[in-house]
Short mmCIF file of C-alpha atoms in Angstrom, two decimals:
data_model
loop_
_atom_site.label_atom_id
_atom_site.label_comp_id
_atom_site.label_asym_id
_atom_site.label_seq_id
_atom_site.Cartn_x
_atom_site.Cartn_y
_atom_site.Cartn_z
CA MET A 109 43.31 -7.32 -38.08
CA ALA A 110 41.88 -4.03 -36.92
CA LYS A 111 40.95 -3.96 -33.30
CA ARG A 112 37.19 -3.92 -32.83
CA GLU A 113 35.92 -0.77 -31.15
CA ARG A 114 34.24 -1.14 -27.83
CA LYS A 115 30.72 0.10 -27.39
CA PRO A 116 30.60 3.41 -25.52
CA VAL A 117 29.81 3.10 -21.83
CA HIS A 118 26.68 4.89 -20.64
CA HIS A 119 27.68 7.82 -18.41
CA VAL A 120 25.12 8.85 -15.83
CA GLN A 121 24.11 12.51 -15.83
CA MET A 122 22.96 13.20 -12.28
CA THR A 123 20.06 15.55 -11.57
CA ASP A 124 18.18 16.45 -8.40
CA GLY A 125 15.32 14.25 -9.57
CA LYS A 126 17.59 11.25 -10.01
CA ARG A 127 19.21 11.82 -6.62
CA ALA A 128 15.74 11.82 -5.05
CA ILE A 129 14.96 8.52 -6.78
CA ILE A 130 18.21 6.99 -5.54
CA GLN A 131 17.41 8.02 -1.97
CA GLN A 132 14.05 6.29 -2.31
CA LEU A 133 15.67 3.16 -3.69
CA LEU A 134 18.04 2.88 -0.76
CA GLN A 135 15.20 2.59 1.74
CA GLU A 136 14.79 -0.95 2.97
CA TYR A 137 11.63 -2.78 2.06
CA ASP A 138 10.31 -5.67 4.07
CA ILE A 139 9.72 -8.50 1.51
CA GLN A 140 10.02 -12.19 2.34
CA ASP A 141 12.41 -14.86 1.10
CA VAL A 142 10.22 -15.67 -1.91
CA LEU A 143 12.01 -12.84 -3.77
CA LYS A 144 15.54 -14.27 -3.46
CA ASP A 145 15.45 -15.73 -6.95
CA LEU A 146 14.26 -12.37 -8.28
CA LEU A 147 17.17 -10.52 -6.68
CA GLY A 148 19.77 -13.04 -7.84
CA GLY A 149 18.49 -13.02 -11.42
CA THR A 150 18.40 -9.23 -11.55
CA ILE A 151 21.97 -8.88 -10.25
CA LYS A 152 23.16 -11.44 -12.80
CA GLU A 153 21.56 -9.43 -15.63
CA MET A 154 23.24 -6.26 -14.37
CA MET A 155 26.65 -7.92 -14.29
CA GLU A 156 26.08 -9.35 -17.77
CA ALA A 157 25.58 -5.79 -18.99
CA GLU A 158 28.80 -4.76 -17.24
CA MET A 159 30.63 -7.63 -18.95
CA ASP A 160 29.31 -6.42 -22.32
CA HIS A 161 30.92 -3.03 -21.65
CA HIS A 162 34.16 -4.63 -20.48
CA LEU A 163 34.55 -6.84 -23.55
CA GLY A 164 33.10 -4.40 -26.07
CA TYR A 165 30.55 -6.82 -27.50
CA GLU A 166 27.38 -8.53 -26.38
CA LYS A 167 27.07 -12.15 -25.41
CA SER A 168 25.13 -13.08 -28.56
CA GLU A 169 27.66 -11.52 -30.97
CA ARG A 170 30.15 -13.68 -32.86
CA THR A 171 33.87 -13.20 -32.16
CA ASP A 172 37.06 -13.95 -34.07
CA SER A 173 38.30 -17.14 -32.39
CA THR A 174 41.75 -16.78 -34.07
CA ASP A 175 42.50 -13.71 -31.99
CA GLU A 176 44.36 -15.36 -29.10
CA VAL A 177 44.98 -12.13 -27.24
CA ARG A 178 41.38 -11.04 -27.17
CA ASP A 179 39.47 -11.45 -23.92
CA TYR A 180 36.20 -13.36 -23.88
CA ARG A 181 33.60 -14.83 -21.52
CA ASN A 182 34.67 -17.78 -19.43
CA GLY A 183 31.57 -19.05 -17.61
CA TYR A 184 30.41 -18.13 -14.13
CA LYS A 185 31.64 -18.30 -10.57
CA THR A 186 29.23 -18.90 -7.69
CA LYS A 187 29.55 -16.38 -4.88
CA GLN A 188 27.73 -16.33 -1.54
CA VAL A 189 26.52 -12.92 -0.36
CA ASN A 190 24.32 -11.58 2.42
CA SER A 191 21.16 -9.66 1.61
CA SER A 192 18.07 -8.47 3.45
CA PHE A 193 16.57 -11.85 2.55
CA GLY A 194 19.47 -13.71 4.19
CA SER A 195 22.44 -15.52 2.62
CA MET A 196 22.15 -16.41 -1.05
CA ASP A 197 24.28 -17.57 -3.99
CA ILE A 198 24.71 -15.42 -7.09
CA GLU A 199 26.40 -16.21 -10.40
CA VAL A 200 29.23 -13.82 -11.33
CA PRO A 201 30.32 -13.75 -15.02
CA GLN A 202 34.04 -14.55 -15.57
CA ASP A 203 36.43 -13.54 -18.36
CA ARG A 204 39.43 -15.43 -19.75
CA LEU A 205 42.03 -12.84 -18.74
CA SER A 206 40.51 -12.27 -15.25
CA GLU A 207 40.41 -8.52 -15.88
CA PHE A 208 36.65 -8.06 -15.37
CA GLU A 209 35.89 -5.90 -12.31
CA PRO A 210 32.10 -5.94 -11.63
CA GLN A 211 30.69 -2.80 -10.01
CA VAL A 212 27.19 -4.00 -9.06
CA VAL A 213 28.72 -6.55 -6.70
CA LYS A 214 32.44 -5.81 -6.34
CA LYS A 215 35.11 -8.42 -5.79
CA ARG A 216 35.30 -9.47 -2.13
CA GLN A 217 31.99 -7.70 -1.43
CA LYS A 218 29.88 -9.96 0.79
CA ASP A 219 26.94 -7.67 1.64
CA ILE A 220 24.53 -6.42 -1.04
CA SER A 221 21.93 -4.79 1.22
CA ASP A 222 22.43 -1.43 -0.48
CA ILE A 223 21.10 -2.74 -3.80
CA ASP A 224 18.57 -5.15 -2.35
CA ARG A 225 14.94 -4.94 -3.49
CA LYS A 226 15.36 -1.93 -5.75
CA ILE A 227 12.92 -2.94 -8.44
CA ILE A 228 10.28 -3.98 -5.91
CA SER A 229 10.81 -0.77 -3.94
CA MET A 230 10.40 1.38 -7.06
CA TYR A 231 7.17 -0.38 -7.95
CA ALA A 232 5.95 0.11 -4.38
CA LYS A 233 6.45 3.85 -4.74
CA GLY A 234 4.19 3.90 -7.77
CA LEU A 235 6.71 3.98 -10.62
CA SER A 236 5.44 2.36 -13.80
CA THR A 237 7.36 -0.44 -15.51
CA LYS A 238 8.56 2.11 -18.08
CA GLN A 239 9.79 4.50 -15.37
CA ILE A 240 11.61 1.67 -13.58
CA SER A 241 13.27 0.58 -16.82
CA GLU A 242 14.44 4.13 -17.51
CA THR A 243 15.69 4.57 -13.94
CA LEU A 244 17.77 1.37 -14.11
CA MET A 245 19.35 2.62 -17.33
CA ASP A 246 20.11 6.03 -15.80
CA ILE A 247 21.65 4.59 -12.64
CA TYR A 248 23.40 1.45 -13.93
CA GLY A 249 23.43 1.61 -17.70
CA PHE A 250 21.45 -1.63 -17.39
CA GLU A 251 18.68 -2.08 -19.93
CA ALA A 252 15.63 -3.93 -18.60
CA SER A 253 12.55 -4.21 -20.77
CA GLU A 254 9.13 -3.29 -19.44
CA GLY A 255 8.18 -6.94 -19.88
CA PHE A 256 11.11 -7.97 -17.70
CA ILE A 257 10.08 -5.50 -14.99
CA SER A 258 6.51 -6.82 -15.13
CA ASP A 259 7.82 -10.40 -14.77
CA VAL A 260 9.90 -9.28 -11.79
CA THR A 261 6.94 -7.77 -9.97
CA ASP A 262 4.75 -10.77 -10.87
CA LYS A 263 6.98 -12.77 -8.52
CA ILE A 264 5.01 -11.31 -5.61
CA LEU A 265 1.61 -12.51 -6.86
CA PRO A 266 1.77 -15.83 -4.93
CA GLN A 267 2.79 -13.85 -1.86
CA ILE A 268 -0.23 -11.53 -2.29
CA LYS A 269 -2.54 -14.54 -2.56
CA GLU A 270 -1.04 -16.06 0.58
CA TRP A 271 -1.38 -12.74 2.44
CA GLN A 272 -5.00 -12.31 1.34
CA ASN A 273 -5.83 -15.76 2.72
CA ARG A 274 -3.75 -15.74 5.92
CA PRO A 275 -5.54 -16.60 9.20
CA LEU A 276 -6.86 -13.68 11.25
CA SER A 277 -7.57 -13.18 14.94
CA ALA A 278 -10.90 -14.33 16.35
CA ILE A 279 -11.87 -10.91 17.77
CA TYR A 280 -11.35 -7.40 16.40
CA PRO A 281 -12.80 -4.70 18.66
CA ILE A 282 -12.80 -2.21 15.78
CA ILE A 283 -12.68 -2.56 12.00
CA PHE A 284 -12.50 0.30 9.49
CA ILE A 285 -13.41 0.16 5.81
CA ASP A 286 -12.48 3.01 3.48
CA ALA A 287 -12.15 3.41 -0.29
CA ILE A 288 -9.68 5.06 -2.67
CA HIS A 289 -10.42 5.32 -6.39
CA PHE A 290 -7.93 4.63 -9.21
CA SER A 291 -8.03 4.74 -13.01
CA VAL A 292 -7.41 1.34 -14.60
CA ARG A 293 -7.15 0.42 -18.28
CA ASP A 294 -9.35 -2.51 -19.30
CA ASP A 295 -9.38 -3.53 -23.00
CA SER A 296 -8.27 -0.04 -24.04
CA VAL A 297 -11.04 1.54 -21.94
CA ILE A 298 -10.13 3.51 -18.81
CA ARG A 299 -12.42 2.81 -15.86
CA LYS A 300 -12.54 3.96 -12.25
CA LEU A 301 -12.11 1.15 -9.72
CA ALA A 302 -12.26 1.42 -5.93
CA ALA A 303 -9.61 -0.10 -3.69
CA TYR A 304 -11.27 -0.93 -0.37
CA VAL A 305 -8.94 -1.01 2.61
CA VAL A 306 -10.12 -3.23 5.47
CA LEU A 307 -8.18 -2.35 8.62
CA GLY A 308 -8.59 -3.87 12.05
CA ILE A 309 -7.61 -2.86 15.57
CA ASN A 310 -6.69 -6.04 17.44
CA LEU A 311 -7.05 -6.74 21.15
CA GLU A 312 -3.60 -5.24 21.79
CA GLY A 313 -4.67 -2.01 20.14
CA LYS A 314 -2.38 -2.44 17.15
CA LYS A 315 -3.43 -1.75 13.58
CA GLU A 316 -3.52 -4.53 10.97
CA VAL A 317 -4.47 -4.32 7.30
CA LEU A 318 -6.76 -7.33 7.01
CA SER A 319 -7.50 -7.10 3.31
CA LEU A 320 -7.20 -5.02 0.17
CA VAL A 321 -10.16 -5.52 -2.16
CA ILE A 322 -10.48 -4.02 -5.62
CA GLY A 323 -14.21 -3.67 -6.25
CA GLU A 324 -16.58 -2.25 -8.79
CA ASN A 325 -20.25 -2.54 -7.88
CA GLU A 326 -21.12 -1.95 -4.24
CA SER A 327 -24.14 -3.84 -2.92
CA SER A 328 -25.18 -5.79 0.16
CA LYS A 329 -24.22 -8.98 -1.73
CA TYR A 330 -20.77 -7.58 -2.48
CA TRP A 331 -20.10 -6.52 1.09
CA LEU A 332 -21.46 -9.78 2.46
CA SER A 333 -18.84 -11.62 0.40
CA VAL A 334 -16.10 -9.36 1.83
CA LEU A 335 -17.26 -9.90 5.42
CA ASN A 336 -17.76 -13.65 4.92
CA ALA A 337 -14.18 -13.84 3.63
CA LEU A 338 -13.06 -12.42 6.99
CA LYS A 339 -15.17 -15.04 8.79
CA ASN A 340 -13.63 -17.81 6.69
CA ARG A 341 -10.19 -16.62 7.77
CA GLY A 342 -11.05 -16.92 11.45
CA VAL A 343 -12.81 -13.69 12.50
CA GLN A 344 -15.62 -14.59 14.90
CA ASP A 345 -16.60 -11.20 16.31
CA ILE A 346 -16.33 -7.51 15.48
CA LEU A 347 -17.57 -5.05 18.08
CA ILE A 348 -17.69 -1.88 15.98
CA LEU A 349 -17.32 -1.43 12.21
CA CYS A 350 -16.62 2.13 11.12
CA SER A 351 -17.17 3.21 7.52
CA ASP A 352 -18.61 5.88 5.28
CA GLY A 353 -22.02 5.36 3.69
CA LEU A 354 -21.01 2.35 1.59
CA THR A 355 -23.95 0.99 -0.41
CA GLY A 356 -25.36 -2.17 1.19
CA ILE A 357 -22.85 -2.32 4.07
CA LYS A 358 -25.52 -2.11 6.80
CA ASP A 359 -27.47 -5.17 5.59
CA ALA A 360 -24.23 -7.09 5.06
CA ILE A 361 -23.06 -6.41 8.63
CA THR A 362 -26.40 -7.55 10.01
CA ALA A 363 -26.20 -10.81 8.04
CA ALA A 364 -22.53 -11.65 8.68
CA PHE A 365 -21.97 -10.24 12.20
CA PRO A 366 -25.40 -9.55 13.76
CA LYS A 367 -23.89 -8.34 17.07
CA THR A 368 -21.65 -5.78 15.40
CA GLU A 369 -22.53 -2.10 15.70
CA GLN A 370 -22.06 0.04 12.61
CA GLN A 371 -20.48 3.42 13.25
CA ARG A 372 -20.69 6.03 10.53
CA CYS A 373 -17.52 8.03 10.12
CA ILE A 374 -18.33 11.44 11.60
CA VAL A 375 -15.67 13.18 9.51
CA HIS A 376 -17.35 11.92 6.33
CA MET A 377 -20.75 12.97 7.70
CA VAL A 378 -19.47 16.51 8.24
CA ARG A 379 -17.88 16.64 4.77
CA ASN A 380 -21.06 15.43 3.12
CA THR A 381 -23.10 18.02 4.98
CA MET A 382 -20.81 20.82 3.84
CA LYS A 383 -21.56 19.99 0.19
CA TYR A 384 -24.84 21.84 0.61
CA VAL A 385 -23.36 24.90 2.34
CA ALA A 386 -21.96 28.18 1.04
CA ASN A 387 -18.39 29.02 1.99
CA LYS A 388 -19.45 31.91 4.20
CA ASP A 389 -21.52 29.58 6.43
CA MET A 390 -19.12 26.62 6.67
CA ARG A 391 -17.31 27.68 9.84
CA SER A 392 -20.48 28.43 11.74
CA LEU A 393 -22.23 25.19 10.74
CA SER A 394 -19.11 23.15 11.40
CA LYS A 395 -19.06 24.49 14.96
CA ASP A 396 -22.73 23.56 15.39
CA LEU A 397 -22.11 20.01 14.09
CA LYS A 398 -19.22 19.53 16.51
CA ALA A 399 -21.59 20.30 19.35
CA ILE A 400 -23.65 17.26 18.26
CA TYR A 401 -20.93 14.58 18.19
CA THR A 402 -19.11 15.88 21.27
CA ALA A 403 -22.28 16.02 23.39
CA ALA A 404 -22.15 14.38 26.82
CA ASP A 405 -24.67 11.67 25.93
CA GLU A 406 -27.13 10.62 23.22
CA LYS A 407 -30.05 12.56 24.71
CA SER A 408 -28.06 15.80 24.66
CA ALA A 409 -26.84 15.02 21.15
CA LEU A 410 -30.39 14.54 19.85
CA ALA A 411 -31.45 17.83 21.39
CA GLN A 412 -28.51 19.55 19.71
CA LEU A 413 -29.37 17.83 16.39
CA ASP A 414 -32.89 19.27 16.51
CA LYS A 415 -31.51 22.69 17.40
CA VAL A 416 -29.03 22.71 14.48
CA THR A 417 -31.67 21.44 12.04
CA GLU A 418 -34.10 24.17 13.05
CA LYS A 419 -31.41 26.85 12.82
CA TRP A 420 -30.27 25.98 9.29
CA LYS A 421 -33.33 24.48 7.57
CA GLY A 422 -34.34 27.79 6.05
CA LEU A 423 -31.05 28.18 4.16
CA TYR A 424 -30.18 24.50 3.69
CA PRO A 425 -33.30 22.34 4.01
CA TYR A 426 -31.52 19.08 3.10
CA ALA A 427 -28.21 19.62 4.89
CA MET A 428 -29.16 17.70 8.05
CA LYS A 429 -31.27 15.00 6.38
CA ARG A 430 -28.53 12.34 6.54
CA TRP A 431 -27.96 12.96 10.24
CA HIS A 432 -31.56 12.06 10.97
CA GLU A 433 -31.64 9.10 8.54
CA ASN A 434 -28.41 7.59 9.86
CA TRP A 435 -28.75 8.33 13.55
CA ASP A 436 -28.72 4.63 14.47
CA ALA A 437 -25.23 4.39 12.92
CA ILE A 438 -24.04 7.67 14.49
CA SER A 439 -25.27 7.10 18.05
CA PRO A 440 -22.93 4.23 19.16
CA ILE A 441 -20.22 6.78 19.97
CA PHE A 442 -22.28 8.16 22.86
CA LYS A 443 -21.73 5.00 24.88
CA PHE A 444 -18.12 6.06 25.31
CA SER A 445 -16.24 8.95 26.87
CA LYS A 446 -15.16 11.84 24.67
CA ASP A 447 -11.52 10.70 24.76
CA ALA A 448 -12.41 7.17 23.66
CA ARG A 449 -14.79 8.31 20.90
CA THR A 450 -12.04 9.82 18.79
CA THR A 451 -10.57 6.35 18.28
CA PHE A 452 -13.39 5.09 16.11
CA TYR A 453 -15.84 7.80 15.08
CA THR A 454 -13.46 8.81 12.27
CA THR A 455 -11.35 6.82 9.83
CA ASN A 456 -8.21 8.64 11.01
CA ALA A 457 -6.71 5.27 11.98
CA ILE A 458 -6.15 4.50 8.33
CA GLU A 459 -5.45 8.00 7.03
CA SER A 460 -1.66 7.48 7.12
CA LEU A 461 -2.08 4.37 5.00
CA ASN A 462 -4.52 6.11 2.66
CA SER A 463 -2.05 8.96 2.24
CA THR A 464 0.60 6.50 1.04
CA LEU A 465 -1.83 4.78 -1.32
CA ARG A 466 -3.03 8.10 -2.77
CA ARG A 467 0.56 8.89 -3.74
CA LEU A 468 0.25 6.08 -6.26
CA ASN A 469 -2.31 8.22 -8.08
CA ARG A 470 0.23 11.04 -8.34
CA GLN A 471 2.90 8.69 -9.71
CA ARG A 472 0.68 6.81 -12.15
CA SER A 473 -2.43 8.42 -13.58
CA VAL A 474 -3.60 5.12 -15.12
CA PHE A 475 -2.76 1.54 -14.14
CA SER A 476 -2.35 -0.97 -16.94
CA SER A 477 -4.64 -3.54 -15.27
CA SER A 478 -6.37 -4.34 -11.99
CA GLN A 479 -3.54 -6.80 -11.29
CA ALA A 480 -0.95 -4.05 -11.72
CA LEU A 481 -2.96 -1.92 -9.28
CA LEU A 482 -3.15 -4.76 -6.76
CA LYS A 483 0.62 -5.29 -6.87
CA ALA A 484 1.29 -1.60 -6.29
CA LEU A 485 -1.25 -1.40 -3.44
CA TYR A 486 0.16 -4.47 -1.73
CA LEU A 487 3.76 -3.23 -1.85
CA ALA A 488 2.81 0.29 -0.79
CA THR A 489 0.86 -1.17 2.14
CA PHE A 490 3.96 -2.99 3.38
CA GLU A 491 5.89 0.27 3.23
CA ALA A 492 3.22 2.20 5.15
CA THR A 493 2.75 -0.42 7.87
CA LYS A 494 6.39 -1.02 8.77
CA LYS A 495 6.12 1.52 11.60
CA TRP A 496 2.91 0.10 13.07
CA THR A 497 4.53 -1.31 16.18
CA MET A 498 2.71 0.55 18.97
CA PRO A 499 -0.93 0.53 20.13
CA ILE A 500 -3.13 3.36 18.93
CA ARG A 501 -3.65 6.41 21.13
CA ASN A 502 -5.88 5.98 24.21
CA TRP A 503 -6.19 2.23 23.60
CA GLY A 504 -6.07 1.36 27.30
CA LYS A 505 -9.04 3.63 27.96
CA VAL A 506 -10.96 2.38 24.91
CA ARG A 507 -10.47 -1.28 25.78
CA GLY A 508 -11.43 -0.66 29.39
CA GLU A 509 -14.70 0.98 28.36
CA MET A 510 -15.38 -1.77 25.81
CA ALA A 511 -14.92 -4.40 28.50
CA ILE A 512 -17.71 -2.68 30.43
CA MET A 513 -19.97 -2.27 27.39
CA TYR A 514 -19.39 -5.78 26.03
CA PRO A 515 -18.34 -7.86 29.08
CA GLU A 516 -18.91 -11.26 27.45
CA ARG A 517 -17.15 -10.39 24.20
CA ILE A 518 -13.87 -8.85 25.41
CA PRO A 519 -11.50 -11.32 27.13
CA GLU A 520 -9.76 -10.14 30.28
#
């Protein structure tokens, strides 16, 4: 009987792009034990593919049982390995002649940290299910369908739900809300959805992402539901909430946290003002605006506001309108020293996170669903926040001044 030809083994052609992807994959990603079954199942599938190459036929193909010399599958052997999730058991395919040498997890290899969490990490960096499938084929010769990749990433959905409902601290001196827009496919129609990042500064001055909310229609009712969700998770008091001009946010804050002061993001105020200004005047007006928000006190700031308005109203009659209309949400900064103001009069505290989330837009122009977007945002958030171990700049000074401003609301 003629010997059956083995299927050709996929040979990886390395490129600079693939090397860059591999470097990304090797970065550790902090995911909890709930993904152990995902990792074990994925490794088993990879080794099954390796066994196919070793034997020259797939598991589902029929073989000639009269060929006594021919090698064939011979069940599985349980092997304990260490991963970033802790110790776990994996099933290693066996062959009759004991000639199979797996490469994904080599014989006598006890640590698999270098291949841990690869699929999850790729998804976190914004790769689509199709891109992940193609990358696995390029690196391992392992074929994983887009449906399989989607099932893999769906494993984190219970974890997202648990994270979204976890208890929060009773007091957050500062909370920021900002929005990033993404394109999402819904019943073959592409729509723009906003991902609202709710970030808090706790009493120790450390940043926490409190919630990620994918929203559509902003209104006071919408924002009231977001703020009430924070209350239901244990938040009792917020001293200052900093945001851009989100529709309905002011009324929602008044209803949910009546003692909370709303602070408009000064950076957004400046950007919005510049929409009305010609390029040749931007530098001069920007300097004038800075003189407003860096003034020694509110009285000086109001005087400077009137001066800037008078100076520019001939050329740009509507440029300063929002400053006058929103002064009650701009003025809280003047209770604090200039050093302390920079902590909360901009949304810079979440710009590093926003930068990571915006990279998802560069990787994937359209998300297949709002759920796919939520998974990517959640995983990318974990990646961005791994380094958030230290208090924000000037926190000691900010907390000290807050203790004077709000003596009954800041514990000693």
